[in-house]
Coordinates of C-alpha atoms and ligand atoms in Angstrom, one line a residue:
Chain A
X1 CA 0.0 0.0 0.0
X2 CA 1.4 3.4 -1.0
X3 CA 1.7 5.6 2.0
X4 CA -0.1 8.9 2.2
X5 CA 2.2 11.6 1.0
X6 CA 3.8 13.8 3.7
X7 CA 1.2 16.5 4.5
X8 CA 4.0 19.1 4.5
X9 CA 4.4 18.5 0.8
X10 CA 0.8 19.7 0.2
X11 CA 1.3 23.3 1.2
X12 CA -2.1 24.6 2.1
X13 CA -3.6 21.2 2.9
X14 CA -4.3 20.5 6.5
X15 CA -2.6 17.7 8.5
X16 CA -3.4 14.1 7.9
X17 CA -5.2 13.5 11.1
X18 CA -7.7 16.2 10.1
X19 CA -8.3 14.5 6.7
X20 CA -11.7 13.1 6.6
X21 CA -11.4 12.3 2.9
X22 CA -8.0 11.9 1.3
X23 CA -7.5 11.2 -2.3
X24 CA -4.1 10.6 -3.7
X25 CA -3.2 10.3 -7.4
X26 CA -6.5 8.6 -8.1
X27 CA -7.2 7.4 -11.7
X28 CA -10.0 5.4 -13.2
X29 CA -10.3 4.0 -16.6
X30 CA -13.5 2.5 -17.9
X31 CA -13.3 -0.4 -20.4
X32 CA -10.3 -1.5 -22.3
X33 CA -8.9 -1.4 -25.9
X34 CA -10.7 0.8 -28.3
X35 CA -13.6 1.6 -25.9
X36 CA -11.2 2.8 -23.2
X37 CA -12.3 6.0 -21.4
X38 CA -10.0 7.7 -19.0
X39 CA -12.6 9.2 -16.6
X40 CA -10.2 10.4 -13.9
X41 CA -6.5 11.0 -14.0
X42 CA -4.2 11.7 -11.1
X43 CA -6.7 13.4 -8.8
X44 CA -5.4 14.4 -5.4
X45 CA -7.3 16.4 -2.8
X46 CA -8.1 16.3 0.8
X47 CA -11.3 17.3 2.7
X48 CA -11.1 18.0 6.4
X49 CA -13.6 17.0 9.1
X50 CA -16.7 19.1 8.9
X51 CA -15.8 20.7 5.6
X52 CA -18.3 21.4 2.8
X53 CA -16.4 20.6 -0.4
X54 CA -17.9 21.1 -3.8
X55 CA -16.6 19.4 -7.0
X56 CA -17.6 21.5 -10.0
X57 CA -17.1 20.6 -13.6
X58 CA -18.9 20.1 -16.9
X59 CA -20.9 17.1 -17.9
X60 CA -18.8 13.9 -18.5
X61 CA -15.7 15.1 -16.6
X62 CA -15.9 12.2 -14.1
X63 CA -17.8 13.7 -11.2
X64 CA -20.1 10.8 -10.7
X65 CA -17.2 8.4 -11.1
X66 CA -15.3 10.1 -8.3
X67 CA -18.4 9.9 -6.1
X68 CA -18.9 6.2 -6.8
X69 CA -15.3 5.6 -5.9
X70 CA -15.7 7.4 -2.6
X71 CA -19.0 5.6 -1.9
X72 CA -17.2 2.3 -2.4
X73 CA -19.2 1.4 -5.5
X74 CA -16.2 1.4 -7.9
X75 CA -12.6 0.6 -7.4
X76 CA -10.0 3.0 -8.8
X77 CA -7.6 1.8 -11.5
X78 CA -4.7 3.3 -9.5
X79 CA -4.2 5.6 -6.6
X80 CA -5.8 5.6 -3.2
X81 CA -9.0 7.0 -1.7
X82 CA -9.2 7.0 2.1
X83 CA -11.8 7.8 4.6
X84 CA -10.7 8.6 8.1
X85 CA -7.3 7.2 7.2
X86 CA -8.6 3.9 6.0
X87 CA -8.6 2.9 2.3
X88 CA -12.1 2.5 0.9
X89 CA -12.7 -1.1 0.0
X90 CA -16.4 -1.1 -0.4
X91 CA -19.6 0.6 0.7
X92 CA -19.6 1.8 4.3
X93 CA -22.4 2.5 6.7
X94 CA -21.1 5.8 7.9
X95 CA -21.5 7.4 4.5
X96 CA -24.8 8.8 3.2
X97 CA -25.2 9.1 -0.5
X98 CA -27.6 11.3 -2.4
X99 CA -27.8 10.6 -6.1
X100 CA -28.5 12.6 -9.2
X101 CA -32.1 11.5 -9.2
X102 CA -34.1 11.0 -5.9
X103 CA -34.0 7.2 -6.4
X104 CA -37.1 6.5 -4.3
X105 CA -38.9 3.2 -4.2
X106 CA -42.5 3.7 -5.4
X107 CA -43.8 0.9 -3.3
X108 CA -42.6 2.5 -0.1
X109 CA -44.2 5.4 1.6
X110 CA -42.2 8.6 2.2
X111 CA -41.2 7.5 5.7
X112 CA -40.7 3.9 4.4
X113 CA -38.2 5.2 1.9
X114 CA -36.4 7.2 4.6
X115 CA -36.3 4.0 6.7
X116 CA -34.6 2.0 4.0
X117 CA -31.1 2.3 5.6
X118 CA -32.5 1.2 8.9
X119 CA -34.1 -1.8 7.3
X120 CA -31.0 -2.8 5.4
X121 CA -28.7 -2.3 8.3
X122 CA -31.0 -3.7 10.9
X123 CA -31.1 -0.6 13.1
X124 CA -33.5 -0.1 15.9
X125 CA -36.9 0.4 14.2
X126 CA -38.6 2.6 16.9
X127 CA -35.7 5.0 17.4
X128 CA -35.1 5.3 13.6
X129 CA -38.8 5.8 12.9
X130 CA -38.8 8.6 15.4
X131 CA -35.7 10.1 13.8
X132 CA -37.2 9.8 10.3
X133 CA -40.3 11.6 11.3
X134 CA -38.3 14.3 13.0
X135 CA -36.0 14.8 10.0
X136 CA -39.0 14.9 7.6
X137 CA -40.5 17.6 9.7
X138 CA -37.3 19.6 9.6
X139 CA -37.3 19.7 5.8
X140 CA -41.0 20.7 5.6
X141 CA -42.4 17.3 4.8
X142 CA -44.4 16.9 8.0
X143 CA -47.8 15.6 7.0
X144 CA -46.4 13.8 3.9
X145 CA -45.0 10.8 5.8
X146 CA -47.6 8.3 4.6
X147 CA -47.8 9.5 1.1
X148 CA -46.2 7.7 -1.8
X149 CA -43.3 9.3 -3.9
X150 CA -45.5 9.8 -7.0
X151 CA -47.7 12.2 -4.9
X152 CA -44.7 14.5 -4.3
X153 CA -43.1 17.2 -6.5
X154 CA -39.5 16.7 -7.7
X155 CA -38.1 19.0 -5.1
X156 CA -40.0 17.2 -2.3
X157 CA -38.7 13.9 -3.6
X158 CA -35.1 15.1 -3.5
X159 CA -35.6 16.2 0.1
X160 CA -36.8 12.7 0.9
X161 CA -33.6 11.4 -0.7
X162 CA -31.5 13.7 1.5
X163 CA -33.3 12.8 4.7
X164 CA -32.8 9.2 3.9
X165 CA -29.0 9.8 3.5
X166 CA -29.0 11.6 6.9
X167 CA -31.0 8.9 8.7
X168 CA -28.2 7.0 10.3
X169 CA -26.3 10.1 11.1
X170 CA -23.4 9.5 8.7
X171 CA -20.0 11.2 9.2
X172 CA -19.8 11.9 5.5
X173 CA -22.5 12.9 3.0
X174 CA -21.8 12.4 -0.7
X175 CA -24.1 14.3 -3.0
X176 CA -24.2 13.9 -6.8
X177 CA -25.8 16.9 -8.4
X178 CA -28.8 16.4 -6.1
X179 CA -30.6 19.5 -7.4
X180 CA -29.5 19.2 -11.1
X181 CA -32.9 18.2 -12.3
X182 CA -34.8 20.9 -10.5
X183 CA -35.9 24.4 -11.7
X184 CA -33.7 27.3 -10.7
X185 CA -36.0 28.6 -8.0
X186 CA -36.5 25.3 -6.2
X187 CA -32.8 24.7 -6.5
X188 CA -31.9 28.0 -4.8
X189 CA -34.4 27.3 -2.0
X190 CA -32.9 23.8 -1.5
X191 CA -29.4 25.3 -1.5
X192 CA -30.3 27.6 1.4
X193 CA -32.0 24.7 3.2
X194 CA -29.0 22.4 2.7
X195 CA -26.7 25.1 4.1
X196 CA -28.9 25.4 7.1
X197 CA -29.0 21.7 7.7
X198 CA -25.3 21.4 7.3
X199 CA -24.6 24.3 9.7
X200 CA -26.7 22.4 12.3
X201 CA -24.7 19.2 11.9
X202 CA -21.3 20.2 10.6
X203 CA -20.8 16.9 8.9
X204 CA -18.3 16.5 6.1
X205 CA -20.0 17.0 2.7
X206 CA -18.7 16.3 -0.8
X207 CA -21.2 17.9 -3.1
X208 CA -21.1 17.6 -6.9
X209 CA -22.5 20.1 -9.3
X210 CA -22.0 21.6 -12.8
X211 CA -23.4 24.9 -11.6
X212 CA -20.6 27.4 -10.8
X213 CA -22.8 29.7 -8.7
X214 CA -24.2 26.7 -6.7
X215 CA -20.6 25.6 -6.1
X216 CA -19.5 29.0 -4.8
X217 CA -22.7 29.4 -2.7
X218 CA -22.3 26.2 -0.9
X219 CA -18.6 25.5 -0.7
X220 CA -15.9 25.9 2.0
X221 CA -13.6 24.4 -0.7
X222 CA -14.2 24.3 -4.4
X223 CA -12.5 21.6 -6.5
X224 CA -12.7 22.4 -10.2
X225 CA -12.6 19.3 -12.4
X226 CA -11.8 19.7 -16.1
X227 CA -12.8 17.1 -18.6
X228 CA -11.2 14.5 -20.9
X229 CA -9.6 13.1 -18.9
X230 CA -11.0 14.4 -15.5
X231 CA -8.2 16.3 -13.7
X232 CA -8.2 19.0 -11.1
X233 CA -8.0 22.4 -12.8
X234 CA -7.9 24.4 -9.6
X235 CA -9.0 24.2 -6.0
X236 CA -9.4 26.9 -3.4
X237 CA -11.2 27.8 -0.2
X238 CA -14.2 30.1 -0.4
X239 CA -14.0 32.6 2.4
X240 CA -17.5 34.0 2.6
X241 CA -19.4 34.4 5.9
X242 CA -22.2 32.0 6.7
X243 CA -25.1 31.7 6.6
X244 CA -24.8 32.9 3.1
X245 CA -27.9 34.5 1.6
X246 CA -29.1 34.5 -2.0
X247 CA -28.4 38.2 -2.1
X248 CA -24.8 37.6 -1.3
X249 CA -24.5 36.0 -4.8
X250 CA -24.6 39.5 -6.2
X251 CA -21.6 40.7 -4.3
X252 CA -18.2 41.4 -5.7
X253 CA -16.5 38.8 -3.6
X254 CA -18.9 36.1 -4.8
X255 CA -18.2 37.3 -8.3
X256 CA -14.5 36.9 -7.7
X257 CA -14.9 33.2 -6.9
X258 CA -17.2 32.6 -9.8
X259 CA -14.6 34.1 -12.1
X260 CA -11.9 32.0 -10.6
X261 CA -13.9 28.8 -11.3
X262 CA -14.7 30.0 -14.8
X263 CA -11.2 30.7 -15.7
X264 CA -10.0 27.4 -14.4
X265 CA -12.6 25.7 -16.6
X266 CA -11.9 27.7 -19.8
X267 CA -8.1 27.3 -19.4
X268 CA -8.6 23.6 -20.0
X269 CA -11.1 24.1 -22.7
X270 CA -13.8 22.9 -20.3
X271 CA -16.1 25.8 -21.2
X272 CA -17.0 26.4 -24.8
Chain B
X1 CA -59.4 2.8 -22.3
X2 CA -61.4 5.9 -22.4
X3 CA -64.3 6.1 -19.9
X4 CA -67.6 6.1 -21.6
X5 CA -71.1 6.9 -20.3
X6 CA -74.0 4.5 -19.6
X7 CA -75.5 5.2 -23.0
X8 CA -72.4 3.6 -24.6
X9 CA -72.7 0.7 -22.3
X10 CA -76.4 0.1 -23.4
X11 CA -75.3 0.4 -27.0
X12 CA -72.7 -2.2 -26.4
X13 CA -75.3 -4.6 -25.0
X14 CA -77.7 -3.9 -27.9
X15 CA -74.8 -4.6 -30.3
X16 CA -74.1 -8.0 -28.7
X17 CA -77.8 -8.8 -28.6
X18 CA -78.1 -7.9 -32.3
X19 CA -75.3 -10.2 -33.1
X20 CA -76.9 -13.1 -31.3
X21 CA -80.2 -12.2 -33.1
X22 CA -78.5 -12.2 -36.4
X23 CA -77.0 -15.6 -35.7
X24 CA -80.5 -16.9 -34.8
X25 CA -81.9 -15.4 -38.0
X26 CA -79.3 -16.9 -40.3
X27 CA -79.7 -20.4 -38.8
X28 CA -83.5 -20.3 -39.1
X29 CA -83.5 -18.7 -42.5
X30 CA -81.0 -21.1 -44.0
X31 CA -82.5 -24.0 -42.1
X32 CA -79.1 -25.1 -40.8
X33 CA -79.0 -28.5 -39.2
X34 CA -78.3 -28.4 -35.4
X35 CA -75.3 -30.7 -35.8
X36 CA -73.5 -28.1 -38.0
X37 CA -74.5 -24.7 -36.4
X38 CA -77.0 -24.8 -33.6
X39 CA -79.2 -21.8 -33.0
X40 CA -78.5 -19.7 -29.9
X41 CA -81.8 -20.8 -28.4
X42 CA -80.6 -24.4 -28.6
X43 CA -77.3 -23.6 -27.1
X44 CA -79.1 -21.7 -24.3
X45 CA -81.3 -24.7 -23.7
X46 CA -78.4 -27.1 -23.6
X47 CA -76.7 -24.8 -21.1
X48 CA -79.8 -24.7 -19.0
X49 CA -80.3 -28.5 -19.0
X50 CA -76.6 -29.2 -18.3
X51 CA -76.4 -26.8 -15.4
X52 CA -79.7 -28.2 -14.0
X53 CA -78.5 -31.8 -14.2
X54 CA -75.3 -31.1 -12.3
X55 CA -73.3 -33.1 -14.9
X56 CA -71.6 -29.8 -15.9
X57 CA -70.8 -28.9 -12.3
X58 CA -69.0 -32.2 -11.7
X59 CA -66.9 -31.8 -14.8
X60 CA -66.4 -28.1 -14.2
X61 CA -65.1 -28.8 -10.7
X62 CA -62.6 -31.3 -12.0
X63 CA -61.3 -28.8 -14.6
X64 CA -61.1 -26.0 -12.1
X65 CA -59.1 -28.1 -9.6
X66 CA -56.7 -29.3 -12.4
X67 CA -56.2 -25.8 -13.7
X68 CA -55.5 -24.3 -10.2
X69 CA -53.2 -27.1 -9.1
X70 CA -51.3 -26.9 -12.5
X71 CA -51.2 -23.1 -12.2
X72 CA -49.8 -23.3 -8.7
X73 CA -47.2 -25.9 -9.5
X74 CA -46.1 -24.2 -12.8
X75 CA -45.9 -20.8 -11.1
X76 CA -43.9 -22.0 -8.1
X77 CA -41.4 -23.7 -10.4
X78 CA -41.3 -20.8 -12.8
X79 CA -40.6 -18.4 -10.0
X80 CA -37.8 -20.5 -8.6
X81 CA -36.2 -21.2 -12.0
X82 CA -36.7 -17.6 -13.1
X83 CA -35.1 -16.2 -9.9
X84 CA -32.1 -18.5 -10.1
X85 CA -31.5 -17.7 -13.7
X86 CA -31.9 -14.0 -13.1
X87 CA -29.5 -14.0 -10.2
X88 CA -26.8 -16.2 -11.7
X89 CA -25.1 -15.6 -15.0
X90 CA -23.5 -19.0 -14.7
X91 CA -26.8 -20.8 -14.4
X92 CA -28.2 -18.7 -17.2
X93 CA -25.3 -19.6 -19.4
X94 CA -26.0 -23.3 -19.1
X95 CA -29.8 -23.3 -19.0
X96 CA -30.3 -20.7 -21.7
X97 CA -30.1 -22.9 -24.8
X98 CA -32.6 -25.3 -23.1
X99 CA -35.0 -22.4 -22.3
X100 CA -34.8 -21.0 -25.8
X101 CA -35.5 -24.4 -27.3
X102 CA -38.6 -25.0 -25.1
X103 CA -39.7 -21.4 -25.6
X104 CA -39.9 -21.9 -29.3
X105 CA -41.6 -25.2 -29.1
X106 CA -45.4 -25.4 -29.0
X107 CA -45.8 -26.8 -25.5
X108 CA -49.2 -28.3 -26.2
X109 CA -47.5 -30.7 -28.6
X110 CA -46.0 -32.3 -25.5
X111 CA -49.4 -33.1 -23.9
X112 CA -50.0 -36.4 -25.7
X113 CA -46.7 -37.7 -24.2
X114 CA -47.6 -36.4 -20.8
X115 CA -50.9 -38.3 -21.0
X116 CA -49.0 -41.4 -21.7
X117 CA -46.6 -40.8 -18.8
X118 CA -49.1 -39.7 -16.2
X119 CA -52.2 -41.6 -17.2
X120 CA -55.9 -40.7 -17.7
X121 CA -56.4 -39.3 -14.2
X122 CA -56.0 -35.8 -12.9
X123 CA -52.2 -35.8 -12.6
X124 CA -51.6 -35.7 -16.3
X125 CA -53.8 -32.6 -16.6
X126 CA -52.1 -30.9 -13.7
X127 CA -48.7 -31.5 -15.2
X128 CA -49.9 -30.4 -18.6
X129 CA -51.4 -27.2 -17.1
X130 CA -48.2 -26.6 -15.1
X131 CA -46.0 -27.0 -18.2
X132 CA -47.9 -24.6 -20.3
X133 CA -48.2 -22.1 -17.5
X134 CA -44.5 -22.3 -16.6
X135 CA -42.9 -20.4 -19.4
X136 CA -44.7 -17.1 -19.5
X137 CA -44.1 -16.6 -15.8
X138 CA -40.5 -17.7 -15.9
X139 CA -39.7 -15.3 -18.7
X140 CA -41.4 -12.5 -16.9
X141 CA -39.7 -13.4 -13.6
X142 CA -36.3 -13.1 -15.3
X143 CA -37.1 -9.9 -17.1
X144 CA -38.7 -8.4 -14.0
X145 CA -35.9 -9.2 -11.6
X146 CA -33.4 -7.9 -14.1
X147 CA -35.3 -4.7 -14.7
X148 CA -34.2 -3.0 -11.5
X149 CA -32.8 0.4 -12.3
X150 CA -29.0 0.8 -12.0
X151 CA -29.4 3.9 -9.7
X152 CA -31.6 1.9 -7.3
X153 CA -29.1 -1.0 -7.3
X154 CA -26.3 1.5 -6.5
X155 CA -28.4 3.0 -3.7
X156 CA -28.8 -0.4 -2.1
X157 CA -25.1 -1.2 -2.6
X158 CA -24.1 2.1 -1.1
X159 CA -26.1 1.1 2.0
X160 CA -23.9 -2.0 2.2
X161 CA -26.9 -4.2 1.4
X162 CA -26.3 -7.9 0.9
X163 CA -27.3 -9.6 -2.3
X164 CA -30.3 -11.2 -0.6
X165 CA -31.4 -7.8 0.7
X166 CA -31.1 -6.3 -2.8
X167 CA -33.3 -9.2 -4.0
X168 CA -35.9 -8.9 -1.3
X169 CA -36.1 -5.1 -0.9
X170 CA -35.5 -4.0 -4.5
X171 CA -35.6 -6.6 -7.2
X172 CA -38.6 -8.5 -6.0
X173 CA -41.0 -5.6 -5.4
X174 CA -39.7 -4.0 -8.6
X175 CA -40.6 -7.1 -10.5
X176 CA -44.1 -7.4 -9.3
X177 CA -45.7 -5.7 -12.3
X178 CA -44.0 -8.2 -14.5
X179 CA -44.9 -11.1 -12.2
X180 CA -48.5 -10.2 -12.3
X181 CA -48.5 -9.8 -16.1
X182 CA -46.9 -13.3 -16.2
X183 CA -49.5 -14.7 -13.7
X184 CA -52.4 -13.5 -15.8
X185 CA -51.1 -15.2 -18.8
X186 CA -50.1 -18.3 -16.8
X187 CA -53.6 -18.7 -15.5
X188 CA -55.2 -18.7 -19.0
X189 CA -52.4 -21.0 -20.2
X190 CA -53.0 -23.4 -17.3
X191 CA -56.6 -23.7 -18.4
X192 CA -55.6 -24.3 -22.0
X193 CA -53.1 -27.0 -20.8
X194 CA -55.7 -28.7 -18.7
X195 CA -58.4 -28.7 -21.4
X196 CA -56.0 -30.0 -24.1
X197 CA -55.0 -32.9 -21.9
X198 CA -58.6 -33.6 -21.2
X199 CA -59.4 -33.7 -24.9
X200 CA -56.7 -36.2 -25.4
X201 CA -57.8 -38.6 -22.8
X202 CA -59.5 -38.2 -19.4
X203 CA -62.0 -39.7 -17.1
X204 CA -63.6 -36.4 -16.1
X205 CA -63.5 -32.7 -16.9
X206 CA -65.1 -30.2 -19.3
X207 CA -62.6 -31.1 -22.1
X208 CA -63.4 -34.8 -21.8
X209 CA -67.2 -34.1 -21.7
X210 CA -66.8 -31.9 -24.7
X211 CA -65.1 -34.8 -26.5
X212 CA -68.0 -37.1 -25.7
X213 CA -70.5 -34.6 -26.9
X214 CA -68.5 -34.4 -30.1
X215 CA -68.9 -38.1 -30.6
X216 CA -72.6 -37.7 -30.2
X217 CA -72.6 -34.8 -32.7
X218 CA -74.2 -32.6 -30.0
X219 CA -72.8 -29.3 -31.3
X220 CA -75.2 -27.2 -29.2
X221 CA -73.9 -29.0 -26.1
X222 CA -70.3 -28.2 -27.2
X223 CA -71.2 -24.6 -27.7
X224 CA -72.6 -24.5 -24.2
X225 CA -69.3 -25.9 -22.8
X226 CA -67.3 -23.3 -24.8
X227 CA -69.5 -20.7 -23.2
X228 CA -68.7 -22.1 -19.7
X229 CA -65.0 -22.2 -20.5
X230 CA -65.1 -18.5 -21.6
X231 CA -66.7 -17.6 -18.3
X232 CA -64.3 -19.7 -16.4
X233 CA -61.3 -18.1 -18.1
X234 CA -62.7 -14.6 -17.4
X235 CA -63.3 -15.5 -13.7
X236 CA -59.8 -16.9 -13.2
X237 CA -58.2 -13.9 -14.9
X238 CA -60.4 -11.7 -12.8
X239 CA -59.0 -13.2 -9.6
X240 CA -55.5 -12.3 -10.6
X241 CA -56.5 -8.8 -11.6
X242 CA -58.2 -8.4 -8.2
X243 CA -55.0 -9.4 -6.3
X244 CA -52.9 -7.3 -8.6
X245 CA -55.0 -4.2 -7.8
X246 CA -54.3 -4.7 -4.1
X247 CA -50.6 -5.5 -4.4
X248 CA -49.7 -3.1 -7.1
X249 CA -51.4 0.0 -5.9
X250 CA -48.1 1.9 -6.4
X251 CA -47.7 1.0 -10.0
X252 CA -48.8 3.9 -12.2
X253 CA -48.4 1.8 -15.4
X254 CA -50.9 -0.8 -14.1
X255 CA -53.3 0.0 -17.0
X256 CA -50.7 -0.3 -19.6
X257 CA -49.8 -3.6 -21.0
X258 CA -46.7 -5.0 -19.3
X259 CA -47.7 -8.5 -20.5
X260 CA -46.4 -7.6 -23.9
X261 CA -43.1 -9.0 -22.6
X262 CA -44.3 -12.5 -23.1
X263 CA -46.8 -12.0 -25.8
X264 CA -44.5 -13.7 -28.2
X265 CA -44.7 -16.9 -26.1
X266 CA -45.7 -20.0 -28.0
X267 CA -48.2 -22.4 -26.4
Ligands
ATP301 N1 -19.9 2.5 -16.8 C1 -19.2 3.2 -17.7 N2 -18.6 2.6 -18.7 C2 -17.9 3.3 -19.6 N3 -17.7 4.6 -19.6 C3 -18.3 5.3 -18.6 C4 -19.1 4.6 -17.6 N4 -19.6 5.5 -16.7 C5 -19.1 6.7 -17.2 N5 -18.3 6.6 -18.3 C6 -17.6 7.6 -19.0 O1 -16.8 8.3 -18.1 C7 -16.8 9.7 -18.2 C8 -17.2 10.3 -16.9 O2 -18.5 9.9 -16.5 P1 -19.3 10.5 -15.2 O3 -20.6 9.9 -15.2 O4 -18.4 10.3 -14.1 O5 -19.4 12.0 -15.6 P2 -20.1 13.2 -14.8 O6 -19.1 14.3 -14.6 O7 -20.8 12.7 -13.6 O8 -21.2 13.7 -15.9 P3 -22.6 14.4 -15.6 O9 -22.4 15.8 -15.2 O10 -23.2 14.4 -17.0 O11 -23.3 13.5 -14.7 C9 -17.8 10.0 -19.3 O12 -17.0 10.2 -20.5 C10 -18.6 8.7 -19.5 O13 -18.9 8.5 -20.8
MG302 MG1 -22.9 12.5 -13.0

C-alpha cells in the first residue's frame, strides 16, 4: 500500500489527522482497448472534518465516477482514496449518498423510503422511525410521511432522498448533483435549506455540481474538475461568511470566486 | 381505455344482442341442421339443462381443480427457476439454450406424451397445465428481476446491502408488475393445458365431456361448454387482476400492458 504523501508537501492542505477524505493520485479508466475511457487521471485532494467541499465541472468530466469511488461502488484503477485514514474497500455504513435523481422506491411510503437504511442495516426500528419523522418535519415534509413518492413534487422527492441519507447520522455525506434536475428557483431554496441543515450538523460533505454559482454558494472548498480526462484544474477555499444568503450572490467577492472557477474551466477548454 | 357513459354501455349490450339475433336469424332462414351450427336458443337450452342436471358442475369442478393445481405448480417452479436464472449468470449460461428451445416449441405438442406418462387421471392434466403455465411466468420473472434500475441498485449497494437484501427489498417488489402480467397469462395458459390434456384422454373434466358430446354430434352442447369455458377463463383472470390491484397500488403503469413482454410466447 502506497503511504499517504507527507502532509507538508501539500502546502495549504491540513494535516493528515484532520483529513476526513484523502484522495491521492486517483485514476479510473473504464473499459479497455478501443472503448477505453479515462474518466479520472491523477486526482489528489483532501477534505477536512466538517468541511463542505464542492466538486464542480462540466458534464462527463468524471464527477459521478469520483463519487462512486468514494462511496465504495467502484474501485479505482490506480491511486488511493481514504476515509478517516482507511482505504475505501467497499460501501460503508457511515456514509450517506444522495444521487443525481431521488431514487425512491415507489412501493414504499415517504417514511418507508427514509427508513430504507434502517431496514438494510438492521437498526432499531422505533428509534429510527422517530428520527425519520423528525427529519422529515425539519425539511418541511411533515404531513407527507404516509404519502407515496408519486404524490410528491420533484423538489420534495429530492428532500426525501437527502433525509434518507441523513437517517443513520453519517460522518460523510456524498451528494451527486442532487438538485441538477430541478428548476432554478426550487434549486436555490434547497441550497439555502441544505446550508442550514449542514450548519446544524457540521458533517463532512462532498457535493457535486455543474453549476458554478451553486458551487461557490455552498462551498468551503471548491475543487474544479476539467474534462477528458478528468483532472483537477484548480482548488481553493471560499471565504464567505455563513449563513450565506441568495443576495450575497450579487456581491463582488462572490463574483470573484465565480470568475476563478470559470477561468480554471476555460483554461482547460472545459467551457466552450 | 377511455371512460364512456351509460349510454355507450347500453349500445354495447344492444350490439351484442343484435349479433346473437342475427345468428338466430341466419340459422333459421338457411334452415341449418343443429349438428352443424345450432341456433342460440338451442345452445341456451343445452346450457340450462346441463347446469340443471349437475353433470356440468361435476366436470367443471374437476377442470377448475386441475387448472388451479397446475397453475400453482407451474408458477412456483417458474418463479424459482426464473429467480435462479436472473440472479446467476452461470446458471443462465448453461440453461439458456434449453430455455430458448422450449420457448420456441409449441408446449401443447408435449401433452400427448404427458398423458402417456401420467395416465388418464388428474395428474396428467395438472402436469400439462403446469408445463404450459410455466414459461410465460418464468420469462417475466427473469425480465422483471433484471429490470431494477441501476441507480436503485447503486443506492442499495451504497447502504452495504447484501445480495439477498437487494433481491428482497428491491428486485422482487420491482418485478411485481412483470410477475402479475406473467401470472395473468399463466392462469389462462394453465386452463388451456388442462383442457387440451382432457381432450386427449381423461375420465372427467369439461374437455373430456366436450369430446364425448362431439362423438354424439351434440354441437349445441359443445357450444354451451365453450361458453362455460369462456366464463371460467374470465373469472380466473379476474381473480389475478383483483389481487394485482391490491398489491400493485403503487404502479402507475398498471393499466398499460406489461404483459407484452411475453406476448411472443408460444403455447
Ligand atoms: N460504466 C461506464 N462505462 C464506460 N464509460 C463510462 C461509464 N460511466 C461513465 N463513463 C464515462 O466516463 C466519463 C465520466 O462519466 P461520469 O458519469 O463520471 O461524468 P459526470 O461528470 O458525472 O457527468 P454528468 O455531469 O453528466 O453527470 C464519461 O465520459 C462517461 O462516458
Ligand atoms: Mg454525473
